[in-house]
PDB file of C-alpha atoms in Angstrom:
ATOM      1  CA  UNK A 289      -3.028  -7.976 -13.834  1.00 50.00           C
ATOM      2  CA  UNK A 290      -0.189  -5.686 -12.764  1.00 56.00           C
ATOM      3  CA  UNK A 291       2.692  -5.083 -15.416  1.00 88.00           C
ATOM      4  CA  UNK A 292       5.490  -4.439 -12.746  1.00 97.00           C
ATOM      5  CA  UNK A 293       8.180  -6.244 -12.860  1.00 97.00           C
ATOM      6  CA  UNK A 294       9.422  -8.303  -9.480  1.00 98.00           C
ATOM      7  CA  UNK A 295      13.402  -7.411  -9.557  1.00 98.00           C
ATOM      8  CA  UNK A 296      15.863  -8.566  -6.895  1.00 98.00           C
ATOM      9  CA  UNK A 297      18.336  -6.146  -5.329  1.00 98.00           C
ATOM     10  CA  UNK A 298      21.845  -7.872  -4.382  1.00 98.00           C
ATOM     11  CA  UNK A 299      22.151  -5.696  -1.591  1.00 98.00           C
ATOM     12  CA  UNK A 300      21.752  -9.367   0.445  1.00 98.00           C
ATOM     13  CA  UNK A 301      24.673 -10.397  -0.706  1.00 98.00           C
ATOM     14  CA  UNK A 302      27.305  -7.931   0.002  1.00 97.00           C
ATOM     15  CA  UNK A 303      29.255 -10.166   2.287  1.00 96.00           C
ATOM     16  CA  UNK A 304      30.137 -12.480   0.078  1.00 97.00           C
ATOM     17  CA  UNK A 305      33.051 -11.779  -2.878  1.00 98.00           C
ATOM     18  CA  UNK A 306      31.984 -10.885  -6.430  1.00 98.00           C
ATOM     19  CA  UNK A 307      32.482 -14.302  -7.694  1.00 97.00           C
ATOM     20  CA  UNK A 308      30.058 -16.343  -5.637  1.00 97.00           C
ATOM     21  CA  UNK A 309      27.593 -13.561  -6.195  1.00 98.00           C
ATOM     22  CA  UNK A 310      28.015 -14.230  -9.819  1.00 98.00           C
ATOM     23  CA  UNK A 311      27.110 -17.614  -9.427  1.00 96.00           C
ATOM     24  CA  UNK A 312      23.830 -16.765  -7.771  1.00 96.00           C
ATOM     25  CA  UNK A 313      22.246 -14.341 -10.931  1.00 97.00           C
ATOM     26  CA  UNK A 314      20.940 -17.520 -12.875  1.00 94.00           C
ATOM     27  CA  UNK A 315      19.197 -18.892  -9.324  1.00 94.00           C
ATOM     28  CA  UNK A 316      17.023 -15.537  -8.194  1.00 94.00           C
ATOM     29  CA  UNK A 317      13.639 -16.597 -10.011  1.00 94.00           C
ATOM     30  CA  UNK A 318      13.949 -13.433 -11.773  1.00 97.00           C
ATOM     31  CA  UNK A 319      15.654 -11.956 -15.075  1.00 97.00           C
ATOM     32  CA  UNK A 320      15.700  -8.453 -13.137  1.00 98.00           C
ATOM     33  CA  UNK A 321      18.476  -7.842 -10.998  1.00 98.00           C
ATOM     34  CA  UNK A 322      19.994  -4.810  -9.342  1.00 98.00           C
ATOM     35  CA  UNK A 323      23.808  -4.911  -8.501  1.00 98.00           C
ATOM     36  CA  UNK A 324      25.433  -2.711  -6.334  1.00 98.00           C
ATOM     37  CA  UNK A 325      28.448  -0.897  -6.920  1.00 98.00           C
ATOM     38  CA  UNK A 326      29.546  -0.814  -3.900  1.00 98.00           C
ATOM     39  CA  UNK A 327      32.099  -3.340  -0.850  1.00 98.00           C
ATOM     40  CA  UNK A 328      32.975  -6.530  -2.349  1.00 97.00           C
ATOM     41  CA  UNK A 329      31.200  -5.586  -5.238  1.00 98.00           C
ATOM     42  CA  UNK A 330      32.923  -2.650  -6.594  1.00 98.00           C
ATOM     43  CA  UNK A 331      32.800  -2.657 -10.078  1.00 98.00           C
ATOM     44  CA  UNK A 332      35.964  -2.438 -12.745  1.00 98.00           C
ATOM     45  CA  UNK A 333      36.262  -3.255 -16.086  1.00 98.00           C
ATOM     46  CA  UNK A 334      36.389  -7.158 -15.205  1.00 98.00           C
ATOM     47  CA  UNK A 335      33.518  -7.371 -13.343  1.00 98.00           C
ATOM     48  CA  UNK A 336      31.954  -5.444 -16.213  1.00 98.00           C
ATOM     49  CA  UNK A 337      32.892  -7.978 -18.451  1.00 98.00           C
ATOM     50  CA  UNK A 338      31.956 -10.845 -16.409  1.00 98.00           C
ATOM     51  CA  UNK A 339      28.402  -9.590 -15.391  1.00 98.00           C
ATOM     52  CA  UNK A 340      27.568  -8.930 -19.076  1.00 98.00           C
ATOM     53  CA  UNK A 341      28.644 -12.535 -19.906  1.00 98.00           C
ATOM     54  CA  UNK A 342      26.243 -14.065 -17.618  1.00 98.00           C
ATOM     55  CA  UNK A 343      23.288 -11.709 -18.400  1.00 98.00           C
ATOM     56  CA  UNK A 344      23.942 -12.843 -21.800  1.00 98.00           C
ATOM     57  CA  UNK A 345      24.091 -16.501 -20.988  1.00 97.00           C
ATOM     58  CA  UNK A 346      20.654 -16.272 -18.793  1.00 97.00           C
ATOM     59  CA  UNK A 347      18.814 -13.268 -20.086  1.00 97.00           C
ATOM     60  CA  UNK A 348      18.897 -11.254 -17.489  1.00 98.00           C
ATOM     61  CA  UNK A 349      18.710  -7.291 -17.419  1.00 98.00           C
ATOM     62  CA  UNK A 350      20.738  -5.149 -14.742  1.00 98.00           C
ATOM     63  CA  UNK A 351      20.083  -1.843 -12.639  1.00 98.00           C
ATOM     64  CA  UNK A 352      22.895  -0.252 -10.653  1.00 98.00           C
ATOM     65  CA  UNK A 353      22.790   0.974  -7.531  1.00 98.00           C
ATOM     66  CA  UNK A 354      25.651   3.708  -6.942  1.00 98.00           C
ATOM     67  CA  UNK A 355      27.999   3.539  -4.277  1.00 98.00           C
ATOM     68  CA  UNK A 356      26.609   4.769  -1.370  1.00 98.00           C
ATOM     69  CA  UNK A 357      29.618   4.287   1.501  1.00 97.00           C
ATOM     70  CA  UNK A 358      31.194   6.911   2.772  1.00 96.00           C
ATOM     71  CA  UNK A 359      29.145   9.465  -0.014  1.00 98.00           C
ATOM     72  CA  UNK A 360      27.485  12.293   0.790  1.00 98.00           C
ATOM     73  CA  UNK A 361      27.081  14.874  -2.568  1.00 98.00           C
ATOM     74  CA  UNK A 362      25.939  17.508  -0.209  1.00 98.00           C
ATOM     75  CA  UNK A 363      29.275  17.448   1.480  1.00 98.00           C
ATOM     76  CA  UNK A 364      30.261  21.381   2.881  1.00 97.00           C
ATOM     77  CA  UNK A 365      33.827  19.771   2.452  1.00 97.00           C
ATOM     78  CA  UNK A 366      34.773  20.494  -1.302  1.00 97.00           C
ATOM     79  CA  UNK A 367      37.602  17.952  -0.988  1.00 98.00           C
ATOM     80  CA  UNK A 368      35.077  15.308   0.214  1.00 97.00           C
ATOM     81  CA  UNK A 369      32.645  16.065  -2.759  1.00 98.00           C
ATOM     82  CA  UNK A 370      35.076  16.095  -4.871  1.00 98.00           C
ATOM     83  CA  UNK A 371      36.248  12.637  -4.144  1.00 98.00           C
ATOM     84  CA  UNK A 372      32.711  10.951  -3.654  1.00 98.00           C
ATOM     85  CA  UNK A 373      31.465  12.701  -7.662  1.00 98.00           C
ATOM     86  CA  UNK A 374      34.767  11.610  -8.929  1.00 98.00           C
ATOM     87  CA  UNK A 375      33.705   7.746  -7.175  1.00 98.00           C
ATOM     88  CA  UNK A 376      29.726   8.268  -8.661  1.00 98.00           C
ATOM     89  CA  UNK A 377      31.346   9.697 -11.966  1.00 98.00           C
ATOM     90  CA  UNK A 378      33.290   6.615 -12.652  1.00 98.00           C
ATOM     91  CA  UNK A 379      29.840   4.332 -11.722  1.00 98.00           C
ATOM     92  CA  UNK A 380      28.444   5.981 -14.099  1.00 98.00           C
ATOM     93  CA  UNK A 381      30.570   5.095 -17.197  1.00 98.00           C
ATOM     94  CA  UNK A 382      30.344   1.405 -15.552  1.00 98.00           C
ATOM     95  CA  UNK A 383      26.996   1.355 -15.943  1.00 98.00           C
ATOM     96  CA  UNK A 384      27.010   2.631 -19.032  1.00 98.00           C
ATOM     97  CA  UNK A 385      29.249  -0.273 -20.062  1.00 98.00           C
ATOM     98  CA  UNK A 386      27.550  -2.798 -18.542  1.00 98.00           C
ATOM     99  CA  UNK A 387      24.480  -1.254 -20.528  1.00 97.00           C
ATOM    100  CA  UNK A 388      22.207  -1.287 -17.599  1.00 98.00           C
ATOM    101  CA  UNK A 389      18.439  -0.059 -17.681  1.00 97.00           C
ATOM    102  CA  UNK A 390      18.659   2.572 -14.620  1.00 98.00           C
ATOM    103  CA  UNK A 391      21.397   3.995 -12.066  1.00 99.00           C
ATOM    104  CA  UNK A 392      19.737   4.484  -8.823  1.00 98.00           C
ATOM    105  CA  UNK A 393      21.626   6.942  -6.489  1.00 98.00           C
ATOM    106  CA  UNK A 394      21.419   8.834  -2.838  1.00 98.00           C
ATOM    107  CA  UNK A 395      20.214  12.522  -2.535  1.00 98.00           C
ATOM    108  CA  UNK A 396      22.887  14.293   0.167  1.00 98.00           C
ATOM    109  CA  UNK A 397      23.162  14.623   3.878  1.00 98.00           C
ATOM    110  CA  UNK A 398      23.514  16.860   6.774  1.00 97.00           C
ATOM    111  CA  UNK A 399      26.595  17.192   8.510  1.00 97.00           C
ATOM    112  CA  UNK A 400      27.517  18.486  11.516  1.00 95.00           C
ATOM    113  CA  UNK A 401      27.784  21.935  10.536  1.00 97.00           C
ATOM    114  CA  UNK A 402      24.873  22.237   8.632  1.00 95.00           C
ATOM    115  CA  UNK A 403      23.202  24.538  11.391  1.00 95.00           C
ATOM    116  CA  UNK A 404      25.802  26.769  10.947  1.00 97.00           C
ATOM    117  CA  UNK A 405      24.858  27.240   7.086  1.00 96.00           C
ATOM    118  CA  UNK A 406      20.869  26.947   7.038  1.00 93.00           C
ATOM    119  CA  UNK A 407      20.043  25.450   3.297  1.00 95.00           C
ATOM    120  CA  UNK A 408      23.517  24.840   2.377  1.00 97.00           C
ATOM    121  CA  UNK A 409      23.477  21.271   2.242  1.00 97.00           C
ATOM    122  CA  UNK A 410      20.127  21.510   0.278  1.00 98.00           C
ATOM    123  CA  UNK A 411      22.020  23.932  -2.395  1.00 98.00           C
ATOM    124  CA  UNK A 412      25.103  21.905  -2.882  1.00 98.00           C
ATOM    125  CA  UNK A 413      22.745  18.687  -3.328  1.00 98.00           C
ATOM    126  CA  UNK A 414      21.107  20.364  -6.239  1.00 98.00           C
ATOM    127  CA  UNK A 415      24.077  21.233  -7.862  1.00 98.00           C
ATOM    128  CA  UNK A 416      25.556  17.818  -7.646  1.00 98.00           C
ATOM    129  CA  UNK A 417      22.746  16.169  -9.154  1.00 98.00           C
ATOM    130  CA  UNK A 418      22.735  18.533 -12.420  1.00 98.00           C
ATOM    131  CA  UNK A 419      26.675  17.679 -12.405  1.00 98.00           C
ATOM    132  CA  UNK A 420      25.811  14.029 -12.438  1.00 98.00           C
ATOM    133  CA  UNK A 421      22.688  14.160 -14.484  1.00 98.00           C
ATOM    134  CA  UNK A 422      25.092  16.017 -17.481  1.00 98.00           C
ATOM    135  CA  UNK A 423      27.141  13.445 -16.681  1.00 98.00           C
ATOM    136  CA  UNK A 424      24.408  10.402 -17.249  1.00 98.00           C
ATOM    137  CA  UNK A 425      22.953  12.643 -20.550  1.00 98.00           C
ATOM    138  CA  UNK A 426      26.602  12.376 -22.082  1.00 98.00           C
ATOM    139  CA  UNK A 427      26.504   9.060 -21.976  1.00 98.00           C
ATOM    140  CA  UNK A 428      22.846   7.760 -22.346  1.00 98.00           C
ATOM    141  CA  UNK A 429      22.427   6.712 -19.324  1.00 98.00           C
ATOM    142  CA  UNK A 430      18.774   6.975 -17.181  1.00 98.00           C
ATOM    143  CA  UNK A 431      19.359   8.013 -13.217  1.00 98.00           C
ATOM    144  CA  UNK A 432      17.064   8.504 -10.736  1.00 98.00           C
ATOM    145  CA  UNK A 433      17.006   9.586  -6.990  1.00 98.00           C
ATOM    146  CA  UNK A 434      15.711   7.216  -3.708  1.00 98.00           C
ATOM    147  CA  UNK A 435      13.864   8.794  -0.792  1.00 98.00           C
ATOM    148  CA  UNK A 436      15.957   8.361   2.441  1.00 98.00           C
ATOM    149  CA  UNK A 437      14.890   8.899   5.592  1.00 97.00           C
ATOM    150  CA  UNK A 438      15.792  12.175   7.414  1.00 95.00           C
ATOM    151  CA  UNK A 439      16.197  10.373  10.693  1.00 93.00           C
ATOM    152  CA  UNK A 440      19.467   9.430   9.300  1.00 95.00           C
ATOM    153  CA  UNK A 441      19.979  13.485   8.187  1.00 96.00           C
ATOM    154  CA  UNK A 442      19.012  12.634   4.617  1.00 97.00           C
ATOM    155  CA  UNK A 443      17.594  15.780   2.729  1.00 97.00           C
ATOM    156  CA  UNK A 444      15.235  14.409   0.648  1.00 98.00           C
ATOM    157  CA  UNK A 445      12.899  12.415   2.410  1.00 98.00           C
ATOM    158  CA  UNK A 446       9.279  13.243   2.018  1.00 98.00           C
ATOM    159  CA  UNK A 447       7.218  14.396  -0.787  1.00 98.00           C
ATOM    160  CA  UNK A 448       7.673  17.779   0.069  1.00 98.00           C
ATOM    161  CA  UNK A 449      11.277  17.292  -0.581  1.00 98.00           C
ATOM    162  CA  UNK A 450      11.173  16.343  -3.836  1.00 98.00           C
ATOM    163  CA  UNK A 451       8.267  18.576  -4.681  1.00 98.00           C
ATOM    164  CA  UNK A 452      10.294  21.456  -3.955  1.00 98.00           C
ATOM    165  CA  UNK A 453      13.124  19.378  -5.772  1.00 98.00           C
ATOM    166  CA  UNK A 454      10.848  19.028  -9.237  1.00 98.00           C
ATOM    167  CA  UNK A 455       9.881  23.034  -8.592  1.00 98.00           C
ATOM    168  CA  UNK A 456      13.838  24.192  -8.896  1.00 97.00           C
ATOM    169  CA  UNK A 457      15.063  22.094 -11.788  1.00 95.00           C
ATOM    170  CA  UNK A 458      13.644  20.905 -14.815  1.00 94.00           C
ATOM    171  CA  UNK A 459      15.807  17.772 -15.112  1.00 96.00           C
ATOM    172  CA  UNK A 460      13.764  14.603 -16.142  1.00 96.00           C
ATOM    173  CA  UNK A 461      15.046  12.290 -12.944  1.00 98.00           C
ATOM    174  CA  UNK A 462      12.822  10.044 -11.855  1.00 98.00           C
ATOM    175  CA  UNK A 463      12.053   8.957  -7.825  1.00 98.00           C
ATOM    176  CA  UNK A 464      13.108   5.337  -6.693  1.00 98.00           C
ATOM    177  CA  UNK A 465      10.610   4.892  -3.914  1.00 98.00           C
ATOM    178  CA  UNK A 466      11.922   3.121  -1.183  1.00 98.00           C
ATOM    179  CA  UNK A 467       9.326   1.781   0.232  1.00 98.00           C
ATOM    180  CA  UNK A 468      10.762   1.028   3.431  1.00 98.00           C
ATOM    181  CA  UNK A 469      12.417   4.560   4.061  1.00 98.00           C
ATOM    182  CA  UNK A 470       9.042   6.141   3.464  1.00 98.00           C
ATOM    183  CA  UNK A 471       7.371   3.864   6.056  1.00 98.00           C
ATOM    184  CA  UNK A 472      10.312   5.593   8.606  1.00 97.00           C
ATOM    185  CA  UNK A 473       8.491   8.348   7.718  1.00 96.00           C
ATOM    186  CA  UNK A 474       4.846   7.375   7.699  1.00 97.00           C
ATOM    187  CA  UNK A 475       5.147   8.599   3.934  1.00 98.00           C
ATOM    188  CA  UNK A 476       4.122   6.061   1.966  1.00 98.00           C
ATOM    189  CA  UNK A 477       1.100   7.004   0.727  1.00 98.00           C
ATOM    190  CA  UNK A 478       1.762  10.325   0.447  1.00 98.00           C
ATOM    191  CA  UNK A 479       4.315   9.631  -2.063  1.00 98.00           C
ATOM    192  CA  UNK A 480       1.523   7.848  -3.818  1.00 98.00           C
ATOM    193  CA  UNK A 481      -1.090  10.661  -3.249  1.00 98.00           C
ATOM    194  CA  UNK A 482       1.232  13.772  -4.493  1.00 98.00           C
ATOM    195  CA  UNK A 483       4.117  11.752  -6.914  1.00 98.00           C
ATOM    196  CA  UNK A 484       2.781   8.680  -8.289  1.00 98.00           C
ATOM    197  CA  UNK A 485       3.843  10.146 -11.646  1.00 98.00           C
ATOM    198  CA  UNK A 486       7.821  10.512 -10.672  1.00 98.00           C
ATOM    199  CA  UNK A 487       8.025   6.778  -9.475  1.00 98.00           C
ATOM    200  CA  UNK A 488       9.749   5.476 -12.059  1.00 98.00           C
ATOM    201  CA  UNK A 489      11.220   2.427  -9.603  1.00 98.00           C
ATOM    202  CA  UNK A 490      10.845   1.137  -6.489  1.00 98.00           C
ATOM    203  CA  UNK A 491      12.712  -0.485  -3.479  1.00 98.00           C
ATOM    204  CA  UNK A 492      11.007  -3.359  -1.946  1.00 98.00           C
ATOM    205  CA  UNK A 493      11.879  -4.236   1.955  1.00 98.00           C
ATOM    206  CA  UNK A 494      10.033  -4.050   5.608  1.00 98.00           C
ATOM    207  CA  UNK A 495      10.614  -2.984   9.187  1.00 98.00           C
ATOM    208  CA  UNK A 496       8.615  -2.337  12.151  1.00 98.00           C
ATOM    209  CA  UNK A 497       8.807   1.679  11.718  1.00 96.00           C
ATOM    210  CA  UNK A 498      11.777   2.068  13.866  1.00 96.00           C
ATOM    211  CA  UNK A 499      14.967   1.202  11.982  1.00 97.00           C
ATOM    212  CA  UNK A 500      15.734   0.607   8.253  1.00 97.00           C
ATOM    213  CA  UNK A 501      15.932  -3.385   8.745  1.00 97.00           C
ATOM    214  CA  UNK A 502      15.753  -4.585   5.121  1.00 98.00           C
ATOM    215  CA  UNK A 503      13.522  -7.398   6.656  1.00 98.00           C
ATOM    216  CA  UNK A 504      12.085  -9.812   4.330  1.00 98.00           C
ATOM    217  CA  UNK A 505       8.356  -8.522   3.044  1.00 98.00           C
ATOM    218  CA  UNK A 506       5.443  -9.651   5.518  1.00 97.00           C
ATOM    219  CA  UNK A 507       8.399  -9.576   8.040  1.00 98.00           C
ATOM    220  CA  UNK A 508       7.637  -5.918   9.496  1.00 98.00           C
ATOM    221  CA  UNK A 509       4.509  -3.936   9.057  1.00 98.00           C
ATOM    222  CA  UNK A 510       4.102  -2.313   6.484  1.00 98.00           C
ATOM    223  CA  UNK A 511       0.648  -3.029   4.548  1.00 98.00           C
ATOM    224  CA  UNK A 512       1.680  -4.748   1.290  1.00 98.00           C
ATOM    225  CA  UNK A 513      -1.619  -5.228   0.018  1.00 98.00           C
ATOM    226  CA  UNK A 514      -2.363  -1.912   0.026  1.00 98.00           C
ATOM    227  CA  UNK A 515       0.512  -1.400  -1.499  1.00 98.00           C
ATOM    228  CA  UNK A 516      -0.085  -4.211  -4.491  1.00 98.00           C
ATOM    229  CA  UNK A 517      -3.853  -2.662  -4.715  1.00 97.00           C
ATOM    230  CA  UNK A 518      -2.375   0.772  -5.514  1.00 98.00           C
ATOM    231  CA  UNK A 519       0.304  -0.201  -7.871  1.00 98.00           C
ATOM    232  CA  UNK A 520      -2.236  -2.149  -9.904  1.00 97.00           C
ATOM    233  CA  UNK A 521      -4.311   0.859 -10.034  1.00 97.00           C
ATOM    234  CA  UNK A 522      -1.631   3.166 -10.941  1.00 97.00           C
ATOM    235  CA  UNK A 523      -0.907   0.572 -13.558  1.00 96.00           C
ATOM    236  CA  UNK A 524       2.322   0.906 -12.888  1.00 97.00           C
ATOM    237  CA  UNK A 525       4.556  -1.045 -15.376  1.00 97.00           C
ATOM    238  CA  UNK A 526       8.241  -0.468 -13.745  1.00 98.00           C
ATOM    239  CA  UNK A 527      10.260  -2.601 -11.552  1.00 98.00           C
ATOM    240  CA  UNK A 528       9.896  -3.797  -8.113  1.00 98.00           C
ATOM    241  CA  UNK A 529      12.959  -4.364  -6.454  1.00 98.00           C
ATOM    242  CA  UNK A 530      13.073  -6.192  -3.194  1.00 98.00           C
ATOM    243  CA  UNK A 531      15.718  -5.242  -1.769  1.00 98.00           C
ATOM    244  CA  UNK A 532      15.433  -7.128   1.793  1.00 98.00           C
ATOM    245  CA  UNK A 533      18.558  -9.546   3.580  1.00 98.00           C
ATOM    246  CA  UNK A 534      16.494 -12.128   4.592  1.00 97.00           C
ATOM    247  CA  UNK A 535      13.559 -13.974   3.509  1.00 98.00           C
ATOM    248  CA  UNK A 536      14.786 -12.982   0.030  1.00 98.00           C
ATOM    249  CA  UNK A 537      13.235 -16.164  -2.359  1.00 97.00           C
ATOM    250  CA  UNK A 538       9.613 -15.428  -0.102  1.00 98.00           C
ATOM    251  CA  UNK A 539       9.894 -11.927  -0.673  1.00 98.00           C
ATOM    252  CA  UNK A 540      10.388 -12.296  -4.345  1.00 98.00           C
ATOM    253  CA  UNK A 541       7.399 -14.844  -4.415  1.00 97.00           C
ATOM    254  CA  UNK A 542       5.083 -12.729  -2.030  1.00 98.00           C
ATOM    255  CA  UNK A 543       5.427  -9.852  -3.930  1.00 98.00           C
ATOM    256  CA  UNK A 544       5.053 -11.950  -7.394  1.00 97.00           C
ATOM    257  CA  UNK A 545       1.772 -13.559  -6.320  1.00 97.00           C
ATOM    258  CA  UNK A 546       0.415  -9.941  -4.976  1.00 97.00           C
ATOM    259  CA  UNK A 547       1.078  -8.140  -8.128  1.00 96.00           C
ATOM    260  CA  UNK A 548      -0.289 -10.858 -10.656  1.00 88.00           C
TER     261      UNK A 548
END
């Protein structure tokens, strides 16, 4: 019997305002639940206080997802990467509040102007994350970084990324797998093969290898049974987070009924 646990991102329901999302959290079939701080669900202070009141009143246990929008940490702009730490910064000390298990954030980007500096982008990234990560230490919080694909100019993408990432700092952050970025790719199980030991969470969508669709699971093509086969192997013990827009309550049960 697998020990992961089936989480549900609420990535699906960005649209909607913060309050009718609140209202969902006791109806996802799950006490694991990932909010994002980010759109209509920015967090502050009252939201904080709000979200902590309902996982208290249905035992439920959070994850954040930093903001993303409009957020590169690679930025060759300092005034840009100034602003978007300063915006992950204050996530951070929200999650802390909100006493959340993990803060799951983006590696950097290319820009336009990143052939014109060969490696720069891949410098700056590093140095943001060991600003962030003193950041999380100070205040006890766990982070870790997702895969994204480079076909949207993403840095870290594929193993080899984030080997060479683990071979320049010693810093004990963890790899959210996204599952469906690494099937961009065609890098799922070489993220398996090569880094099985730095999963430490994982992202839980399909598509049909194209475009990053968030489809329901079963909904695209990427082999979920091989997928439940080598988490069960790996005896992995960490959450599963699907994080699709569609087909979210079959998702959740799909992937509940694979991994028992």
């Amino acid at each position: 019997m697998s020990k992961a646990k089936v989480s549900v991102s609420m990535l699906y329901s960005l649209r909607e305002p913060f309050n009718r999302m609140i209202k969902q959290l006791s109806n996802e079939g799950t006490k694991y639940i990932e909010i994002l701080d980010d759109g209509a669900h920015e967090l502050d202070k009252k939201r904080i206080s709000i979200l902590k009141e309902t996982a208290k009143s249905y035992d439920l246990e959070y994850t954040v997802h930093a903001p993303f929008a409009d957020i590169n940490i690679a930025s060759p702009s300092r005034t840009i990467l100034d602003a978007a730490l300063k915006r992950l910064t204050k996530s951070l000390y929200y999650t802390h509040a909100l006493d959340a298990k993990l803060w799951v954030f983006h590696p950097g980007a290319k820009t336009g102007i990143s052939q014109f500096y060969p490696d720069a982008e891949w410098k700056q990234n590093m140095q943001s994350i060991q600003e962030l990560y003193a950041e999380a230490e100070q205040l006890g919080v766990n982070i870790a970084i997702e895969n994204l694909p480079a076909k949207y100019w993403f840095i870290m993408a594929c193993p080899e990324d984030f080997s060479r990432f683990y071979k320049e700092t010693s810093l004990p952050i963890g790899i959210v797998l996204d599952i469906g970025h690494a099937h961009l790719e065609g890098q799922i199980q070489p993220f398996f093969n090569q880094l099985a030991d730095k999963i430490v969470h994982i992202h839980a969508s399909d598509n049909k290898g194209d475009n990053d669709d968030h489809l329901g699971v079963g909904y695209g093509t990427i082999d979920y049974n091989w997928f439940a086969k080598t988490l069960k192997k790996l005896n992995y013990d960490q959450r599963v987070v699907v994080e699709s827009c569609d087909h979210v309550p079959e998702s959740l049960q799909k992937l509940k009924t694979l991994l028992n």
